[in-house]
Amino acid sequence: MGPLSRETWAQRLGAFRASPSAFMAGPEGEDLGRDLLSELRSEKLSEQTKISLLALSLEYPAQLWPDATAAEAAATSLLDTLVLLPPRPSALRRPLLLAATTALVAGDALGPASEASRRLLPLLLGLASGRDLGRGFGPASEQRPLQATACECLRELESCKPGLLGGCLGLLRGLLGQEGPVQPLSLLLALALRNTLVIQARARARAGLQGLLMAGDTPSGGEPWNWALAEEGDARLQPQAPSWPAAEEECGLAVLEPTPEEARELRAAVAQLLDASYLLTPVAQAQLLWLLGWALRGLRGQTPVLFKPQLVRLLGTAQLTLLHAVLALKAAFGEALFTAQDEALLLRRLTVAAQHPALPLPAHLFHLHCLLSFPENWPLGPTGEEAAPLLLGPRLCRGLLPSLLHDPMALLARLHLLCLLCVEDEEKEEKGQDGSPRHYLEELLAGLRQRAALDGGPRASATLCFQASYLVVQCLATQPTVLTPLTHGLARLYRARPVLAPHFVDLLDRVGPELGEPLRVALRQEVVSRPGRDEALRWHLQILAEVADGKAQSATLGFLGAAAAHCTDWGLQQALLRVCRALLRAGVGGGLADLLQALARQWEDPDGRDHARLYYILLAHLAGPKLGVALGPSPAAPALASSLVAENQGFAAVLMVQEAPAPIRLSVGPHRAAGPGPVLQLHVEVLEPAYSLELRFRVEGQVYAPLGAVHVPCLCPGRPCRPLLLPLQPRRPAPTRLDVRALYTTPTGLTCHAHLPPLPVNFADLFLPFPQAPEGDKLGFFEELWDSCLPKGAESRLWCPLGPQGLEALVSRHLEPFVVVAQPPTSYHVAIRLPPDSRLLLRLEAAQEDGVPVALRTDDWAVLPLAGDYLRGLSAAV
Amino acid sequence: MAQRAVWLISREPGTPFCGTVRFSRRYPTVEKRAKVFNGASYVPIPEDGPFLKALLFELRLLDDDEDFIESRDSCSHINKTSVYGLLIGGGELWPVVAFLKNNMIYACVPLVEQTLSPHPPLISISGISQGFELLFGVQDFLSLSQKNDTELNTKLNQLPDLLLQACPFGTLLDANLQNSLDSINFASVTHSQKQPAWKVGTYKGKPQVSISITEKVKSMQYDKQDIADTWQVVGTVTCKCDLEGIMPNVTISLSLPTNGSPLQDILVHPCVTSLDSAILTSSSIDAMDDSAFSGPYKFPLTPPLESFNLCYYTSQVPVPPILGFYQMKEEEIQVKITVNLKLHESVKNNFEFCEAHIPFYNRGPITHVEYKVSFGQLEVFREKSSLVWIIGQKFPKSMEINLSGTVTFGAKSHEKQSFDEICIGGTAYLKLHFRILDYTLTGCYADQHSVQVFASGKPKISTHRKLISSDYYIWNSKAPAPVTYGSLLL
């Protein structure tokens, strides 16, 4: 892009400033940084335009040169431009220095490896020392302002890299003692001194403070800047403020113990700075005091009396910053610098400043804040909480109390003080006679309510009234003498202006039960005793939805019943339904059901009707806890969704059964061969609590009769549950699989449905023993059974493999209950009943080493292959 | 103690955004530190557009006061200082120091050198007072001899250069921007070692010292048994010292006549080098007694070049200069009024002007007035629904004057009449406006001999005094009136 005219640049800068992000995203964004640097050397542009370009680079370096490389290049280019300036006076030198410094710091390019940093630092230090840097740096008349600017640049570098100038303390002291500009050098020295002390204290390093402070104007040994110290300081930038007592621990400031020589030198340096502080502007004096306060704070053996000569002068001024700096010293040194009398004087000055007619309102408010956060020598209350200092008695506060004529912020700030006085007043058990703070407080609140009650008054006055009420409750929650009139007053306010309902709801949501409970009752009475129409009804219903609970049911229901007729539009109907909902949650029963039924019949709007019916059905069908969950905030819906959406989602979630991955594990336990029919023994384990568990089974292939469900009231993880018995009614003696479904309720009240893995029912699970054979003739009994199988049944012989344990073990493990005749270890006669009405008879005889021949008969030929599989599988099953 | 950004926003009700950013300045090196110090609680400085919107919302300056908005109107959203948190882009930008003055919003965001959650107390943040001082400085600069929009624009155009001088890196060097402006122009002056930073050059010319004392008297009068009337004098002493030399020493003394009222709550300019403890401790908080320090009040100082406020004080004079009562009774569409004013005999009966303004709020325009005044003239402002009783330069010999009459109002039209929250029903006031030259109510004066100048040449010393009324209210004694705590302590 060629050189741009002044107008084009003005336009471009305007567009950029309007929205930097939009501009940088646009087509011109990319080139802006580069163009700006090259235009600075253009001879066509005026100095003023160039200054405006530099001003832009001072504000938006991160946008113009987004990374360290670009920032380094930009700083280099800016320094080149500076060096190339002709030796005549130019307004560009100052902003060029500032821009180069800003570019390096903002672009994270500042460091020992950066070429631009290595050029900038000596240049700044040379300028700050007042050294003659050659004709490139303009005429002598510019030296003084440039010297100051260089100090400012160095101060900014030191602020961003604490410790960088740790090696220059002596040099700076020397300059301050000679003829350097007092303010820039003082501030720079104070900052460097503070940072050095802090870093040394933190690192518990002793780098020869005395040496640092004493070194003449030529720093000893190489470069004066200290990248190593800066690295230490860099780990965490340190607050410039003397740490307020509360922040002390986190700073972890170790206490430095300087040697007597060091202490003397340090004292001399601080005294030098303080003596000249009068020459600084008030804001700079304040900065100096904060810095020196911090610097001396961690030093053992350094009494802060050095500050004392300054205090009287500072306390007399009207300057916000100076008074604030004195408070910082107070917080830093406490009794060591301020005796009890000093503290009292400071408090009085602060009290005067908080109400002095010559000071502006923002200053009043800040002073009042300082008063309530006053760093007392011996604080009584908990730290961090606003409280009236002990020495600030009612007498001192008299001019600081609120009146209706005050601006809202001033009123609230002063009201807070008044509340604190009332707390003390109560402790002294004074009665609330005329003129007492509490009486005044009541009058004031009444005045605020009166103002808020004005029809057509601004929202701000209503807000103020409720803020004041809230503040009073926060401070005086334990004082019924304050809360009772407040409650009545607010109820009257509602009567006068129901349109303030949202404020009441907000207040009720935020105050504790001390005001909340009586105010709810009062508002409910106010509403139900005064039926309204239209606009007022809308607000009444909003209030009622907030305050309705189980109490005063009939009055509430009566009001709602009467109101229902006036609820002709959707909004009002919904408002009324919200009240019903609140009542449902509060567990109101009978009368509400009638009301809901009436609404469902009476209203024309289908939505209102449906909702009424739904609520009625919920009320009629759901037990209390479930109802609570159904109407409670939905776990599925984010809190911000509209209440209607939340409500619907809540219902959907609660009333529908949720499909869920099963938290339940079901397994078949050992076979129980007893009783009239086969019974499956089930073991249940859960991963999370499940209530009202119902297990439903379906038999694959319908080989058994349908199975009944099994119910378990409650299951908890880790708590063993008795085995569940599932009686089977086989239609055929065949194995099968059971399809299992679980229905249960989660702890959050949701009903869930889960499909469990199918349960196998094995052939052997159906085995039942025959009723006991006559004692003497077991063999005969068996033979009889054996014979009865034929001719209807079937007979087979097969080879049953034996494992290493032999026949005896196999029988005892699997067939024990069914053995009729046993001649261990060689021969067993086994009779098995298979429901519904089949039998299986086995003769195991003449076992050999690896197996036993089995003769088997059954009266049901369909059993034969199953029996064969079973027997062959026995050895493997061991 | 640095600032992250500064804004000036003109308030423009009725326009789409209700305001315009007239000036903004960001400090990226400070922002860099904010990011480190604030850690996870860091919220970046937004662009001007979103900032404007969020600030006006928080200050209730958008035209959407209609509905209850929780984030602004909630009872627990309490601001007791001019420091706000703005919800921007999901985060809270805090602390934003901001105030509205003459339709201009002054705002800045001080650097907080620690984490922002929870908010540290404001008193522990050095940048808060520095921010206030910066904004006060800008405000002073803009309001100094500013007459119209063109001048305002000129001054706004000077701001970027001035802040480059006074606050190059976000750390304020001088809140007196006029000083910075001068220093740009004074650049060629050679400086010596002890040049104060608040004095950019030296004066060359005839030595002269000018001291003017302006007292404002305010009052709240009720004419009721159970409520005490209150009044207070607030004095400002302004000096201009045109003296040669870098650090001329001057001592200015303020004196009181024997029956004068002691000066209290004295706040001095930072150029005052030392202060007597009697001056420091004399305060309106204490009960008055005869032992109160009554001067002379000596102020040794090294004056700056420009005109400066040497000190402010308050004083409790024994009687108000004008004592009166105002009775107003409503009778349907009429009100009957009776006013009585009495000048105290000790007060100089020679006004530059003296007027009593009698506004009628929350009523329609005045349609008819019948009245009788014992002195002066009555002017009727029908549309503004107010009366102005022009008393003139002198009270009559009796020192007492009366006004009685009946005022009839037309129908109220909501558009034109502004709503007043205080003056409802019978609650009403009249406000006195007067000025007396060459006079102070306390008697406080500075004469030629009271000024000591330790510099070459005998300076010409000129002194001025005046008394002005300010917030001088007389409330209708026939209806409730807003009171202060002090009024209840009879």
Coordinates of C-alpha atoms in Angstrom, one line a residue, chain A residues 17-22 48 51 55 57-61 94-95 97-98 101-102 105-108 141 144-145 149 152-153 155-156 159-160 176-180 182-183 187 236-241 244 247 250 276 278-287 290-291 312-313 315-322 324 327 345 348-349 351-353 355-363 365-366 369-370 372-375 386 395-396 398 401-405 408-409 412-413 416 435-437 440 451 454-461 463 466-467 470-471 502-503 506-507 510, chain B residues 1-2 24-30 32-34 36-37 47-49 60 65-70 72-84 98-99 101 113-115 121-134 136 139 160-161 164-166 168-175 179 187-189 191-198 218 220 222 232 234-236 247 264-277 279-288 301-303 312-314 419-422 424 475 480 482-486 488-489:
Chain A
R17 CA -11.2 2.5 17.2
A18 CA -14.9 1.9 16.6
S19 CA -14.3 -1.8 16.8
P20 CA -10.7 -3.1 16.8
S21 CA -11.8 -6.7 16.5
A22 CA -14.0 -6.1 13.5
Q48 CA 0.4 15.4 14.7
I51 CA 1.6 11.1 17.1
A55 CA -1.1 6.8 20.2
S57 CA 0.2 1.7 19.0
L58 CA 0.3 2.7 22.6
E59 CA -3.2 1.4 23.1
Y60 CA -3.4 -1.6 20.8
P61 CA 0.0 -3.2 20.4
R94 CA 8.6 11.0 23.8
P95 CA 5.8 8.9 22.1
L97 CA 10.1 5.9 23.5
L98 CA 6.7 5.1 25.1
T101 CA 8.5 0.2 25.6
T102 CA 4.8 -0.7 25.2
V105 CA 6.2 -5.3 27.2
A106 CA 2.8 -6.0 25.6
G107 CA 4.3 -8.3 23.1
D108 CA 6.1 -10.4 25.7
S141 CA 15.6 21.9 25.6
R144 CA 14.6 17.4 30.5
P145 CA 11.2 16.1 29.3
T149 CA 9.9 10.1 30.0
E152 CA 8.6 6.6 33.2
C153 CA 9.6 4.0 30.6
R155 CA 9.4 2.5 35.8
E156 CA 7.0 0.7 33.5
S159 CA 6.7 -2.7 37.1
C160 CA 6.3 -5.5 34.5
L176 CA 18.0 12.2 42.7
G177 CA 20.6 13.9 44.9
Q178 CA 22.0 15.8 41.9
E179 CA 19.7 17.6 39.5
G180 CA 17.5 15.0 38.0
V182 CA 12.5 14.9 41.2
Q183 CA 9.2 13.2 40.6
L187 CA 9.0 7.2 41.9
R236 CA 4.8 -13.8 40.3
L237 CA 4.3 -10.1 39.9
Q238 CA 4.2 -8.6 43.3
P239 CA 1.5 -6.2 44.5
Q240 CA 2.7 -2.6 44.7
A241 CA 0.3 -2.0 47.6
W244 CA -3.5 -5.0 53.6
A247 CA -3.7 -10.3 52.2
E250 CA -0.7 -15.1 51.0
A276 CA 11.6 15.5 48.6
Y278 CA 6.6 17.6 49.0
L279 CA 7.9 18.4 45.5
L280 CA 5.8 15.7 43.9
T281 CA 2.2 16.1 42.7
P282 CA -0.3 14.8 45.3
V283 CA -1.1 11.6 43.3
A284 CA 2.6 10.9 43.0
Q285 CA 3.1 11.5 46.7
A286 CA 0.5 9.0 47.4
Q287 CA 2.2 6.4 45.1
W290 CA 2.3 3.2 49.2
L291 CA 5.6 2.0 47.7
V312 CA 0.2 16.0 59.8
R313 CA 0.6 17.7 56.4
L315 CA -4.0 14.7 57.1
G316 CA -4.8 18.3 56.5
T317 CA -5.4 17.9 52.8
A318 CA -8.6 17.3 50.9
Q319 CA -6.9 14.9 48.5
L320 CA -8.5 11.5 48.3
T321 CA -5.2 9.8 47.3
L322 CA -3.3 11.3 50.2
H324 CA -6.0 6.8 51.2
L327 CA -4.7 4.7 55.6
L345 CA -7.4 12.0 64.8
R348 CA -12.0 12.3 62.8
R349 CA -10.4 13.5 59.6
T351 CA -15.3 11.4 59.3
V352 CA -15.0 15.0 58.2
A353 CA -13.9 14.1 54.7
Q355 CA -19.3 14.6 54.7
H356 CA -17.4 17.7 53.8
P357 CA -19.6 19.9 51.6
A358 CA -16.6 20.9 49.6
L359 CA -15.9 17.4 48.4
P360 CA -17.8 15.6 45.6
L361 CA -20.2 12.7 46.3
P362 CA -17.9 9.9 45.0
A363 CA -15.2 11.1 47.4
L365 CA -18.8 7.5 49.5
F366 CA -15.2 6.3 49.2
H369 CA -16.2 3.0 52.8
C370 CA -12.8 3.6 54.3
L372 CA -16.3 1.2 57.7
S373 CA -13.2 -0.7 56.7
F374 CA -10.9 1.3 58.9
P375 CA -7.7 -0.5 59.8
E386 CA -17.6 -3.8 57.3
R395 CA -21.6 11.5 68.3
L396 CA -19.1 11.3 65.4
R398 CA -24.3 12.2 63.6
L401 CA -26.7 9.5 58.9
P402 CA -29.0 9.2 56.0
S403 CA -31.9 11.4 55.0
L404 CA -34.4 11.1 52.3
L405 CA -32.7 13.9 50.5
P408 CA -29.5 6.6 46.5
M409 CA -25.9 5.4 46.9
L412 CA -27.5 3.2 51.3
A413 CA -24.0 3.8 52.5
H416 CA -25.4 0.9 56.6
G435 CA -34.3 10.6 68.7
S436 CA -32.7 7.2 69.1
P437 CA -31.0 5.8 66.0
Y440 CA -34.8 7.5 63.1
R451 CA -41.8 7.3 48.1
L454 CA -46.2 6.7 44.7
D455 CA -48.2 5.8 41.7
G456 CA -46.1 6.3 38.6
G457 CA -42.9 6.8 40.5
P458 CA -39.7 5.6 39.0
R459 CA -38.5 2.0 39.4
A460 CA -35.3 3.3 41.0
S461 CA -37.2 4.6 44.1
T463 CA -35.5 -0.5 44.1
F466 CA -36.2 -2.7 48.9
Q467 CA -32.4 -2.4 49.0
Y470 CA -32.7 -5.8 52.7
L471 CA -29.7 -4.0 54.2
P502 CA -41.5 -8.6 41.6
H503 CA -39.6 -6.7 44.2
D506 CA -37.0 -10.9 45.1
L507 CA -36.8 -9.7 48.7
R510 CA -33.1 -13.2 49.5
Chain B
M1 CA -2.1 2.0 41.5
A2 CA -2.3 2.0 37.7
S24 CA -11.3 6.2 25.6
R25 CA -7.7 5.2 26.4
R26 CA -6.4 1.7 27.2
Y27 CA -3.1 0.8 28.8
P28 CA -1.9 -2.6 27.4
T29 CA 1.2 -2.9 29.7
V30 CA -1.1 -2.5 32.8
K32 CA -0.5 -7.4 30.9
R33 CA -0.1 -7.1 34.7
A34 CA -3.8 -7.4 35.4
V36 CA -1.0 -12.1 35.8
F37 CA -2.3 -10.6 39.1
E47 CA -14.3 -2.7 23.4
D48 CA -16.1 0.6 23.7
G49 CA -19.5 -0.6 22.4
R60 CA -29.7 3.0 35.2
D65 CA -36.6 1.5 33.5
E66 CA -40.0 -0.1 33.0
D67 CA -39.5 -3.7 34.0
F68 CA -38.0 -5.3 37.0
I69 CA -34.6 -6.7 36.0
E70 CA -33.0 -8.8 38.6
R72 CA -30.0 -4.5 38.3
D73 CA -33.1 -4.1 40.5
S74 CA -32.6 -6.9 43.0
C75 CA -32.6 -5.8 46.6
S76 CA -29.2 -7.5 47.3
H77 CA -27.6 -5.6 44.4
I78 CA -26.4 -2.8 46.6
N79 CA -23.8 -0.2 45.6
K80 CA -22.6 2.1 48.3
T81 CA -19.7 3.6 46.4
S82 CA -19.1 4.8 42.8
V83 CA -17.4 1.5 42.0
Y84 CA -19.3 -1.0 40.0
A98 CA -17.6 5.7 37.4
F99 CA -19.8 8.7 38.1
K101 CA -21.5 14.8 36.3
E113 CA -2.9 -6.4 42.1
Q114 CA -4.4 -9.7 43.4
T115 CA -7.1 -12.1 42.5
P121 CA -12.1 -4.4 50.0
L122 CA -11.8 -1.2 48.0
I123 CA -9.7 0.4 50.7
S124 CA -6.9 -2.1 50.0
I125 CA -6.7 -1.1 46.3
S126 CA -4.4 1.8 45.7
G127 CA -5.7 2.3 42.1
I128 CA -9.2 3.2 43.4
S129 CA -8.3 6.6 44.8
Q130 CA -5.8 7.2 41.9
G131 CA -8.7 6.4 39.5
F132 CA -11.0 8.9 41.3
E133 CA -8.3 11.5 41.2
L134 CA -7.7 11.0 37.5
F136 CA -11.8 14.3 39.0
Q139 CA -13.7 16.6 35.0
P160 CA -5.2 12.2 24.2
D161 CA -2.1 14.5 24.2
L164 CA 0.1 11.0 27.1
Q165 CA 1.7 13.6 29.4
A166 CA -0.1 13.1 32.7
P168 CA 1.5 7.8 29.9
F169 CA 1.5 4.3 31.1
G170 CA -1.7 4.2 33.1
T171 CA 0.0 5.4 36.3
L172 CA -1.2 9.0 37.0
L173 CA 1.6 11.5 37.3
D174 CA -0.5 14.6 37.8
A175 CA -4.2 15.0 38.2
N179 CA -0.6 21.7 34.4
A187 CA 9.0 22.8 27.6
S188 CA 11.8 25.2 26.9
V189 CA 12.0 26.6 30.4
H191 CA 14.6 23.7 35.3
S192 CA 16.7 23.7 38.4
Q193 CA 17.0 20.9 40.9
K194 CA 14.2 21.8 43.2
Q195 CA 11.5 22.4 40.7
P196 CA 8.3 20.9 42.1
A197 CA 6.5 18.6 39.7
W198 CA 3.3 20.5 40.3
K218 CA -27.2 26.5 53.3
M220 CA -33.2 23.8 56.2
Y222 CA -39.2 24.0 59.1
Q232 CA -24.3 25.7 57.8
V234 CA -19.1 26.4 53.8
G235 CA -16.2 28.5 52.9
T236 CA -13.7 28.3 50.0
M247 CA 9.7 28.2 45.5
Q264 CA -14.1 24.1 61.3
D265 CA -13.5 21.0 59.2
I266 CA -10.6 22.7 57.5
L267 CA -9.2 21.0 54.4
V268 CA -6.1 22.5 52.9
H269 CA -4.4 22.4 49.5
P270 CA -1.4 20.1 49.3
C271 CA 0.9 23.0 48.8
V272 CA 0.4 24.0 52.4
T273 CA 3.7 23.0 54.0
S274 CA 2.6 22.6 57.6
L275 CA -0.5 22.9 59.7
D276 CA -1.2 23.9 63.2
S277 CA -2.8 21.1 65.2
I279 CA -6.5 23.9 62.7
L280 CA -6.3 20.1 62.1
T281 CA -8.5 19.2 65.0
S282 CA -11.2 21.9 64.9
S283 CA -14.2 20.0 63.7
S284 CA -17.9 20.4 63.5
I285 CA -18.2 17.0 65.1
D286 CA -17.4 18.4 68.5
A287 CA -19.8 20.3 70.6
M288 CA -19.1 24.0 70.4
L301 CA 2.7 27.4 51.7
T302 CA 4.6 27.4 48.4
P303 CA 2.1 28.4 45.8
Y312 CA -12.2 24.8 52.5
Y313 CA -13.9 25.1 55.8
T314 CA -17.3 24.9 57.4
F419 CA -42.2 14.2 38.7
D420 CA -40.8 15.1 42.1
E421 CA -40.5 12.4 44.7
I422 CA -40.2 14.7 47.6
I424 CA -45.9 15.2 47.3
W475 CA -40.2 24.0 54.1
P480 CA -44.4 16.8 56.6
P482 CA -37.8 15.6 54.9
V483 CA -35.6 15.9 57.9
T484 CA -32.0 15.0 58.7
Y485 CA -30.9 13.3 61.8
G486 CA -29.5 16.6 63.2
L488 CA -34.4 15.7 65.3
L489 CA -31.9 16.4 68.1

